[in-house]
């Protein structure tokens, strides 16, 4: 399964470094080509010679050769790899990665790598649970790195808890799935809308909504992970995303989002519309800040373009268009109406009645509704896993074309 895949294995200074030797052997057995980069501390746990012998390549660890003065290019390493797997990743290296420090070759390679990065943390339970580590991991995840959550169990310190690096077999299995998937949408283009839109009232005020953009960003990420080229048109959010397959197009208002979506849609195979677009905007935008006067202020609103409806009209055979519906009442009936009027292939319904679903949360509980009346109901999941379900469904439709 891993035949010919180029894996850069980063080893940092934790006791789990010994497991990386088994991991390296397993990767080689599966046909992968592996180069190893170590931090100076990692060498204290396992010798360079072990990794060099098993990988068939010299181990990279210094910025330059002290005897010849030859400079080792971290950029080359990052460009060579299909994936950069850091296992084990200590709390220290994770913290440095999150803050962009670059005081060893592993870190400079990380900063310049263009390939996906997979991190397998290994540390003591209290270090893992510490707010600083959790925050660092969450920053790395937000930036598009994949974190292989550590297992629970007995730790080197004698304590029991979460912090054990995933076993080599688990990591290899993950990589097999990762590479199998990373090819499945290769060559296809996709459009995703995400986040809220802001409709200006005056230079300092707007009409908006509570959409966080998390669902749309998760969908863009999943599409990119499977090899699609993604145009992510996003309203204002606090999220960041970095994946070589994603082109982030930032917009503010519904009309801007509409223009960009109409431009891009004819060139894509798949479009998923997860944005919470404001249906109305102020008829006039005041050029100066509106001053307080009187007891009432009336703002006249006019209708915004319906992006989904316009794309639905443009849709040609073979294109897949997926929309969302967020409903508080008559949900099924409303969702079916939207599905039909906007010409969606299916609609993802989230009900505000379900706890953990909808705006701002990390989780969502959805139903897929199809034009033939079929309904698929899913349990509460993180948005990342909801995104996987949505893309699996799209792939299913593509396979049936
Ligand atoms: N949508 C869109 N452009 C709009 C409004 C909605 O592209 N101006 C898309 C959303 O991204 C979503 C779907 O249409 O995929 C349904 O959005 P929703 O706001 O639930 O539907 P509306 O048609 O606006 O209906 P209502 O607000 O009346 O429920």
Short mmCIF file of C-alpha atoms and ligand atoms in Angstrom, two decimals:
data_model
loop_
_atom_site.label_atom_id
_atom_site.label_comp_id
_atom_site.label_asym_id
_atom_site.label_seq_id
_atom_site.Cartn_x
_atom_site.Cartn_y
_atom_site.Cartn_z
CA UNK A 1 0.00 0.00 0.00
CA UNK A 2 2.86 2.41 0.72
CA UNK A 3 4.94 1.36 -2.28
CA UNK A 4 7.02 4.26 -3.56
CA UNK A 5 5.64 6.74 -1.03
CA UNK A 6 8.26 9.13 0.27
CA UNK A 7 8.00 9.50 4.01
CA UNK A 8 10.15 11.86 6.01
CA UNK A 9 10.24 10.52 9.55
CA UNK A 10 10.96 13.14 12.21
CA UNK A 11 12.17 11.73 15.52
CA UNK A 12 12.28 13.91 18.64
CA UNK A 13 13.72 13.30 22.10
CA UNK A 14 11.28 11.11 23.98
CA UNK A 15 11.48 7.55 25.20
CA UNK A 16 8.98 6.55 22.49
CA UNK A 17 11.82 7.19 19.98
CA UNK A 18 12.62 3.48 20.30
CA UNK A 19 9.20 2.71 18.80
CA UNK A 20 10.15 4.78 15.76
CA UNK A 21 12.72 2.14 14.92
CA UNK A 22 9.90 -0.42 14.60
CA UNK A 23 7.81 2.16 12.76
CA UNK A 24 10.63 2.71 10.27
CA UNK A 25 11.00 -1.05 9.71
CA UNK A 26 7.26 -1.42 9.19
CA UNK A 27 7.16 1.49 6.69
CA UNK A 28 10.05 -0.02 4.75
CA UNK A 29 8.33 -3.43 4.75
CA UNK A 30 5.28 -1.78 3.16
CA UNK A 31 7.46 -0.46 0.34
CA UNK A 32 7.86 3.17 1.48
CA UNK A 33 11.02 5.15 0.98
CA UNK A 34 11.96 6.72 4.31
CA UNK A 35 14.44 9.40 5.28
CA UNK A 36 14.96 10.32 8.92
CA UNK A 37 15.53 13.70 10.51
CA UNK A 38 16.28 13.78 14.25
CA UNK A 39 16.46 16.47 16.89
CA UNK A 40 19.71 16.60 18.90
CA UNK A 41 17.85 15.18 21.96
CA UNK A 42 16.47 12.25 19.97
CA UNK A 43 20.02 10.96 19.40
CA UNK A 44 20.36 10.57 23.17
CA UNK A 45 17.59 7.97 23.09
CA UNK A 46 18.40 6.08 19.87
CA UNK A 47 21.61 6.24 17.86
CA UNK A 48 21.69 7.69 14.37
CA UNK A 49 23.31 4.52 13.08
CA UNK A 50 20.18 2.47 13.79
CA UNK A 51 17.97 4.74 11.71
CA UNK A 52 20.56 5.21 8.98
CA UNK A 53 21.06 1.45 8.61
CA UNK A 54 17.34 0.68 8.48
CA UNK A 55 16.40 3.57 6.19
CA UNK A 56 19.34 3.26 3.81
CA UNK A 57 19.92 7.03 3.97
CA UNK A 58 22.17 9.11 6.20
CA UNK A 59 20.24 10.60 9.10
CA UNK A 60 19.75 14.36 8.88
CA UNK A 61 20.25 16.19 12.11
CA UNK A 62 22.74 19.05 11.76
CA UNK A 63 22.42 22.21 9.71
CA UNK A 64 25.84 21.54 8.23
CA UNK A 65 28.66 19.02 8.29
CA UNK A 66 31.19 20.26 10.85
CA UNK A 67 34.12 18.69 9.04
CA UNK A 68 33.44 19.64 5.42
CA UNK A 69 31.32 22.70 6.14
CA UNK A 70 28.70 21.33 3.72
CA UNK A 71 25.24 22.84 4.27
CA UNK A 72 22.25 20.44 4.53
CA UNK A 73 19.17 21.78 2.86
CA UNK A 74 16.04 21.50 4.96
CA UNK A 75 14.09 22.85 1.99
CA UNK A 76 15.09 19.87 -0.12
CA UNK A 77 13.96 17.42 2.55
CA UNK A 78 10.57 19.08 2.78
CA UNK A 79 10.15 19.09 -0.97
CA UNK A 80 11.25 15.47 -1.31
CA UNK A 81 8.62 14.10 1.08
CA UNK A 82 5.04 13.11 0.24
CA UNK A 83 4.38 13.30 3.94
CA UNK A 84 6.29 14.49 7.01
CA UNK A 85 5.56 12.20 9.93
CA UNK A 86 6.83 13.39 13.30
CA UNK A 87 6.81 10.41 15.66
CA UNK A 88 7.31 10.75 18.51
CA UNK A 89 6.54 14.46 18.86
CA UNK A 90 7.48 15.72 22.32
CA UNK A 91 5.67 18.57 24.09
CA UNK A 92 8.75 20.72 23.47
CA UNK A 93 8.83 20.15 19.71
CA UNK A 94 5.06 20.62 19.49
CA UNK A 95 5.37 23.95 21.31
CA UNK A 96 8.18 25.07 19.00
CA UNK A 97 6.20 24.06 15.93
CA UNK A 98 3.18 25.99 17.14
CA UNK A 99 5.30 29.09 17.66
CA UNK A 100 7.42 28.86 14.54
CA UNK A 101 10.78 28.31 16.30
CA UNK A 102 13.52 27.01 14.08
CA UNK A 103 16.50 26.00 16.23
CA UNK A 104 17.12 22.55 14.76
CA UNK A 105 16.93 20.87 11.37
CA UNK A 106 13.66 19.09 12.13
CA UNK A 107 11.98 22.43 12.87
CA UNK A 108 13.38 24.28 9.85
CA UNK A 109 12.24 21.34 7.72
CA UNK A 110 8.78 21.60 9.31
CA UNK A 111 8.56 25.31 8.56
CA UNK A 112 9.49 24.85 4.94
CA UNK A 113 7.61 21.60 4.22
CA UNK A 114 4.90 21.84 1.60
CA UNK A 115 3.62 18.31 2.14
CA UNK A 116 1.00 17.26 4.71
CA UNK A 117 2.40 16.96 8.24
CA UNK A 118 1.32 14.19 10.62
CA UNK A 119 2.20 14.45 14.29
CA UNK A 120 2.19 11.55 16.77
CA UNK A 121 2.56 13.12 20.24
CA UNK A 122 4.17 11.13 23.04
CA UNK A 123 4.57 12.46 26.55
CA UNK A 124 3.51 12.12 30.13
CA UNK A 125 -0.20 12.41 30.86
CA UNK A 126 0.06 15.71 32.74
CA UNK A 127 2.19 17.31 30.05
CA UNK A 128 -0.29 16.14 27.45
CA UNK A 129 -3.27 17.46 29.39
CA UNK A 130 -1.61 20.79 30.17
CA UNK A 131 -3.49 23.74 28.69
CA UNK A 132 -0.33 24.92 26.91
CA UNK A 133 0.16 21.60 25.10
CA UNK A 134 -3.54 21.33 24.25
CA UNK A 135 -3.53 24.84 22.89
CA UNK A 136 -0.39 24.20 20.84
CA UNK A 137 -1.92 21.04 19.39
CA UNK A 138 -5.09 22.90 18.54
CA UNK A 139 -3.08 25.63 16.77
CA UNK A 140 -1.29 22.96 14.73
CA UNK A 141 -4.58 21.27 13.84
CA UNK A 142 -6.06 24.58 12.79
CA UNK A 143 -3.10 25.10 10.50
CA UNK A 144 -3.94 21.84 8.76
CA UNK A 145 -1.52 19.45 10.50
CA UNK A 146 -2.90 16.03 11.35
CA UNK A 147 -2.57 14.92 14.96
CA UNK A 148 -2.65 11.20 15.78
CA UNK A 149 -4.14 11.34 19.26
CA UNK A 150 -2.00 9.37 21.73
CA UNK A 151 -3.32 6.18 23.31
CA UNK A 152 -4.17 5.71 26.95
CA UNK A 153 -2.07 3.34 29.00
CA UNK A 154 0.96 2.92 31.16
CA UNK A 155 3.56 5.63 30.62
CA UNK A 156 7.34 5.61 31.06
CA UNK A 157 6.90 7.63 34.26
CA UNK A 158 4.82 4.85 35.78
CA UNK A 159 1.68 6.96 35.58
CA UNK A 160 -1.33 5.75 33.68
CA UNK A 161 -3.20 7.97 31.24
CA UNK A 162 -3.25 9.43 27.76
CA UNK A 163 0.17 10.13 26.32
CA UNK A 164 1.43 6.90 24.76
CA UNK A 165 2.43 7.37 21.16
CA UNK A 166 0.23 5.38 18.80
CA UNK A 167 1.68 1.95 18.06
CA UNK A 168 3.72 1.60 14.85
CA UNK A 169 1.00 -0.65 13.33
CA UNK A 170 -1.67 1.98 14.05
CA UNK A 171 0.43 4.70 12.42
CA UNK A 172 1.15 2.55 9.37
CA UNK A 173 -2.53 1.72 9.05
CA UNK A 174 -3.37 5.43 9.24
CA UNK A 175 -0.82 6.22 6.53
CA UNK A 176 -2.27 3.51 4.28
CA UNK A 177 -5.75 5.02 4.62
CA UNK A 178 -4.31 8.51 4.21
CA UNK A 179 -2.58 7.70 0.92
CA UNK A 180 -5.51 5.66 -0.41
CA UNK A 181 -7.77 8.64 0.21
CA UNK A 182 -5.34 11.28 -0.93
CA UNK A 183 -5.68 9.98 -4.45
CA UNK A 184 -9.43 9.50 -4.64
CA UNK A 185 -10.37 13.03 -5.81
CA UNK A 186 -7.13 13.84 -7.60
CA UNK A 187 -7.63 15.92 -10.71
CA UNK A 188 -11.06 17.23 -9.62
CA UNK A 189 -11.85 20.81 -8.65
CA UNK A 190 -14.25 21.81 -5.90
CA UNK A 191 -15.83 24.98 -4.62
CA UNK A 192 -16.79 25.47 -0.95
CA UNK A 193 -18.50 28.47 0.60
CA UNK A 194 -18.06 28.96 4.35
CA UNK A 195 -18.69 31.31 7.24
CA UNK A 196 -21.08 34.20 7.62
CA UNK A 197 -21.41 37.26 5.42
CA UNK A 198 -21.29 40.78 6.83
CA UNK A 199 -23.59 43.37 5.33
CA UNK A 200 -22.43 46.89 6.05
CA UNK A 201 -24.72 49.45 7.65
CA UNK A 202 -22.05 52.12 7.91
CA UNK A 203 -18.21 52.02 8.05
CA UNK A 204 -18.22 50.47 11.56
CA UNK A 205 -21.41 48.37 11.75
CA UNK A 206 -22.81 45.40 9.95
CA UNK A 207 -25.59 42.83 9.93
CA UNK A 208 -24.14 39.35 10.37
CA UNK A 209 -24.75 35.98 11.97
CA UNK A 210 -23.06 33.54 14.36
CA UNK A 211 -21.66 31.15 11.74
CA UNK A 212 -18.10 30.15 12.73
CA UNK A 213 -17.13 28.71 9.34
CA UNK A 214 -15.95 25.47 11.00
CA UNK A 215 -18.17 23.17 8.93
CA UNK A 216 -17.15 24.68 5.58
CA UNK A 217 -13.45 24.71 6.49
CA UNK A 218 -13.64 21.05 7.55
CA UNK A 219 -15.24 20.20 4.20
CA UNK A 220 -12.56 22.10 2.27
CA UNK A 221 -9.88 20.30 4.23
CA UNK A 222 -11.39 16.88 3.61
CA UNK A 223 -11.70 17.54 -0.13
CA UNK A 224 -8.09 18.74 -0.23
CA UNK A 225 -6.90 15.70 1.73
CA UNK A 226 -8.42 13.51 -0.94
CA UNK A 227 -6.53 15.32 -3.66
CA UNK A 228 -9.11 17.80 -5.01
CA UNK A 229 -8.10 21.36 -5.84
CA UNK A 230 -10.34 23.45 -3.60
CA UNK A 231 -11.52 27.04 -3.92
CA UNK A 232 -12.69 28.03 -0.45
CA UNK A 233 -14.73 31.24 -0.53
CA UNK A 234 -14.98 32.35 3.06
CA UNK A 235 -16.81 35.13 4.83
CA UNK A 236 -15.12 36.70 7.90
CA UNK A 237 -14.01 33.98 10.39
CA UNK A 238 -11.27 33.49 12.97
CA UNK A 239 -10.14 30.30 11.29
CA UNK A 240 -6.95 29.72 9.38
CA UNK A 241 -6.24 26.97 6.93
CA UNK A 242 -3.09 25.93 5.14
CA UNK A 243 -3.11 23.11 2.64
CA UNK A 244 -1.31 23.20 -0.68
CA UNK A 245 -4.56 22.16 -2.45
CA UNK A 246 -6.68 24.95 -0.95
CA UNK A 247 -6.99 28.43 -2.41
CA UNK A 248 -8.61 30.63 0.22
CA UNK A 249 -10.67 33.49 -1.19
CA UNK A 250 -11.75 35.92 1.51
CA UNK A 251 -14.92 37.93 1.06
CA UNK A 252 -17.10 40.03 3.31
CA UNK A 253 -20.56 40.46 1.81
CA UNK A 254 -23.07 38.15 0.13
CA UNK A 255 -22.71 40.00 -3.14
CA UNK A 256 -18.92 39.49 -3.15
CA UNK A 257 -19.37 35.80 -2.34
CA UNK A 258 -21.98 35.53 -5.10
CA UNK A 259 -19.65 37.10 -7.71
CA UNK A 260 -16.72 34.85 -6.82
CA UNK A 261 -18.88 31.71 -6.68
CA UNK A 262 -20.42 32.41 -10.09
CA UNK A 263 -16.95 32.95 -11.59
CA UNK A 264 -15.55 29.71 -10.22
CA UNK A 265 -18.54 27.35 -10.43
CA UNK A 266 -18.34 26.54 -14.18
CA UNK A 267 -14.80 25.15 -13.73
CA UNK A 268 -15.56 22.79 -10.81
CA UNK A 269 -17.02 19.30 -10.53
CA UNK A 270 -18.19 19.64 -6.93
CA UNK A 271 -19.67 22.57 -4.98
CA UNK A 272 -20.62 22.49 -1.31
CA UNK A 273 -22.39 25.56 0.00
CA UNK A 274 -21.89 25.72 3.75
CA UNK A 275 -21.92 29.52 4.10
CA UNK A 276 -24.60 31.21 6.18
CA UNK A 277 -25.34 33.93 3.67
CA UNK A 278 -27.29 36.96 4.86
CA UNK A 279 -30.58 36.98 2.97
CA UNK A 280 -30.89 40.79 3.19
CA UNK A 281 -28.56 43.79 3.25
CA UNK A 282 -29.12 47.43 4.11
CA UNK A 283 -30.48 49.27 1.08
CA UNK A 284 -28.00 52.09 1.65
CA UNK A 285 -24.60 51.97 3.33
CA UNK A 286 -23.98 55.25 5.15
CA UNK A 287 -20.62 56.69 4.16
CA UNK A 288 -20.10 58.12 7.67
CA UNK A 289 -20.76 56.49 11.04
CA UNK A 290 -24.46 56.91 11.85
CA UNK A 291 -24.83 59.22 14.88
CA UNK A 292 -27.28 58.47 17.65
CA UNK A 293 -30.51 60.48 17.27
CA UNK A 294 -34.12 59.87 18.20
CA UNK A 295 -35.58 56.76 19.92
CA UNK A 296 -35.86 54.61 16.83
CA UNK A 297 -33.73 53.87 13.85
CA UNK A 298 -35.19 52.14 10.81
CA UNK A 299 -32.88 50.42 8.41
CA UNK A 300 -34.47 49.37 5.13
CA UNK A 301 -33.19 46.03 3.87
CA UNK A 302 -33.14 44.69 0.34
CA UNK A 303 -32.75 41.11 -0.80
CA UNK A 304 -29.32 39.60 -1.47
CA UNK A 305 -28.70 37.29 -4.39
CA UNK A 306 -29.25 33.59 -3.58
CA UNK A 307 -25.92 32.00 -4.46
CA UNK A 308 -27.23 28.45 -4.19
CA UNK A 309 -30.25 29.12 -6.40
CA UNK A 310 -28.10 30.78 -9.09
CA UNK A 311 -25.55 27.96 -9.07
CA UNK A 312 -28.43 25.48 -9.20
CA UNK A 313 -29.66 27.14 -12.40
CA UNK A 314 -26.16 27.07 -13.92
CA UNK A 315 -25.51 23.46 -12.92
CA UNK A 316 -24.60 21.24 -15.85
CA UNK A 317 -24.78 17.45 -16.14
CA UNK A 318 -22.20 15.76 -13.98
CA UNK A 319 -21.72 18.65 -11.56
CA UNK A 320 -22.58 17.90 -7.95
CA UNK A 321 -24.13 20.65 -5.85
CA UNK A 322 -24.66 20.19 -2.13
CA UNK A 323 -26.32 22.64 0.22
CA UNK A 324 -27.13 23.01 3.88
CA UNK A 325 -30.32 23.81 5.72
CA UNK A 326 -30.41 25.02 9.27
CA UNK A 327 -33.99 24.87 10.51
CA UNK A 328 -35.84 25.42 13.74
CA UNK A 329 -39.27 24.12 12.70
CA UNK A 330 -40.89 22.09 9.92
CA UNK A 331 -37.38 21.00 9.22
CA UNK A 332 -37.91 18.09 6.81
CA UNK A 333 -40.49 19.91 4.73
CA UNK A 334 -38.38 23.10 4.55
CA UNK A 335 -35.24 21.15 3.70
CA UNK A 336 -36.96 19.27 0.86
CA UNK A 337 -38.28 22.54 -0.54
CA UNK A 338 -34.76 24.04 -0.49
CA UNK A 339 -33.31 20.90 -2.05
CA UNK A 340 -35.71 21.18 -4.98
CA UNK A 341 -35.75 24.94 -5.48
CA UNK A 342 -31.94 25.15 -5.41
CA UNK A 343 -31.37 22.03 -7.54
CA UNK A 344 -29.10 20.37 -4.95
CA UNK A 345 -28.04 16.73 -5.37
CA UNK A 346 -28.60 16.39 -1.65
CA UNK A 347 -29.06 18.72 1.28
CA UNK A 348 -27.45 18.47 4.70
CA UNK A 349 -30.02 19.28 7.34
CA UNK A 350 -28.97 20.36 10.80
CA UNK A 351 -31.65 21.03 13.29
CA UNK A 352 -31.14 23.64 15.97
CA UNK A 353 -33.20 21.38 18.22
CA UNK A 354 -30.31 18.92 18.47
CA UNK A 355 -27.86 19.68 21.23
CA UNK A 356 -24.32 20.10 19.85
CA UNK A 357 -25.54 20.91 16.34
CA UNK A 358 -25.29 24.13 14.40
CA UNK A 359 -23.34 27.35 14.84
CA UNK A 360 -20.14 27.75 16.83
CA UNK A 361 -19.89 24.17 18.14
CA UNK A 362 -17.22 21.66 17.10
CA UNK A 363 -19.87 19.02 16.60
CA UNK A 364 -22.84 18.59 14.34
CA UNK A 365 -25.80 16.23 13.98
CA UNK A 366 -27.05 15.97 10.44
CA UNK A 367 -29.40 14.23 8.04
CA UNK A 368 -28.80 13.93 4.30
CA UNK A 369 -31.94 14.35 2.24
CA UNK A 370 -32.11 13.29 -1.40
CA UNK A 371 -34.50 14.33 -4.14
CA UNK A 372 -36.04 10.81 -4.29
CA UNK A 373 -37.12 11.23 -0.68
CA UNK A 374 -34.37 9.06 0.78
CA UNK A 375 -33.05 10.22 4.15
CA UNK A 376 -29.79 9.24 5.88
CA UNK A 377 -29.60 10.05 9.57
CA UNK A 378 -26.24 10.39 11.36
CA UNK A 379 -25.35 10.52 15.07
CA UNK A 380 -23.66 13.53 16.72
CA UNK A 381 -20.07 13.75 15.41
CA UNK A 382 -17.27 16.29 15.26
CA UNK A 383 -17.49 18.54 12.21
CA UNK A 384 -14.38 16.86 10.83
CA UNK A 385 -16.21 13.52 10.74
CA UNK A 386 -19.39 15.09 9.38
CA UNK A 387 -17.19 16.49 6.58
CA UNK A 388 -15.92 12.97 5.87
CA UNK A 389 -19.49 11.65 5.66
CA UNK A 390 -20.44 14.43 3.23
CA UNK A 391 -17.44 13.80 0.98
CA UNK A 392 -17.98 10.02 1.13
CA UNK A 393 -21.54 10.65 -0.06
CA UNK A 394 -20.32 12.89 -2.89
CA UNK A 395 -17.81 10.25 -3.96
CA UNK A 396 -20.60 7.70 -3.95
CA UNK A 397 -22.63 9.91 -6.32
CA UNK A 398 -19.56 10.43 -8.55
CA UNK A 399 -18.96 6.69 -8.77
CA UNK A 400 -22.54 6.15 -9.87
CA UNK A 401 -22.27 8.68 -12.74
N1 LIG B 1 -27.57 30.06 0.42
C1 LIG B 1 -26.89 30.76 -0.55
N2 LIG B 1 -27.15 32.09 -0.76
C2 LIG B 1 -28.10 32.74 -0.06
C3 LIG B 1 -28.81 32.03 0.95
C4 LIG B 1 -28.51 30.69 1.15
O1 LIG B 1 -26.01 30.17 -1.20
N3 LIG B 1 -28.35 34.02 -0.28
C5 LIG B 1 -27.31 28.63 0.59
C6 LIG B 1 -26.68 28.27 1.92
O2 LIG B 1 -25.27 28.26 1.81
C7 LIG B 1 -27.22 26.88 2.17
C8 LIG B 1 -28.59 26.89 1.50
O3 LIG B 1 -28.53 27.96 0.55
O4 LIG B 1 -26.46 25.87 1.53
C9 LIG B 1 -29.75 27.11 2.40
O5 LIG B 1 -29.54 28.24 3.21
P1 LIG B 1 -30.67 28.81 4.19
O6 LIG B 1 -30.22 30.10 4.73
O7 LIG B 1 -31.08 27.72 5.12
O8 LIG B 1 -31.81 29.00 3.13
P2 LIG B 1 -32.58 30.22 2.61
O9 LIG B 1 -32.88 29.91 1.17
O10 LIG B 1 -31.90 31.49 2.91
O11 LIG B 1 -33.93 30.07 3.41
P3 LIG B 1 -34.43 30.69 4.81
O12 LIG B 1 -33.38 31.65 5.28
O13 LIG B 1 -35.69 31.34 4.43
O14 LIG B 1 -34.62 29.51 5.69
#
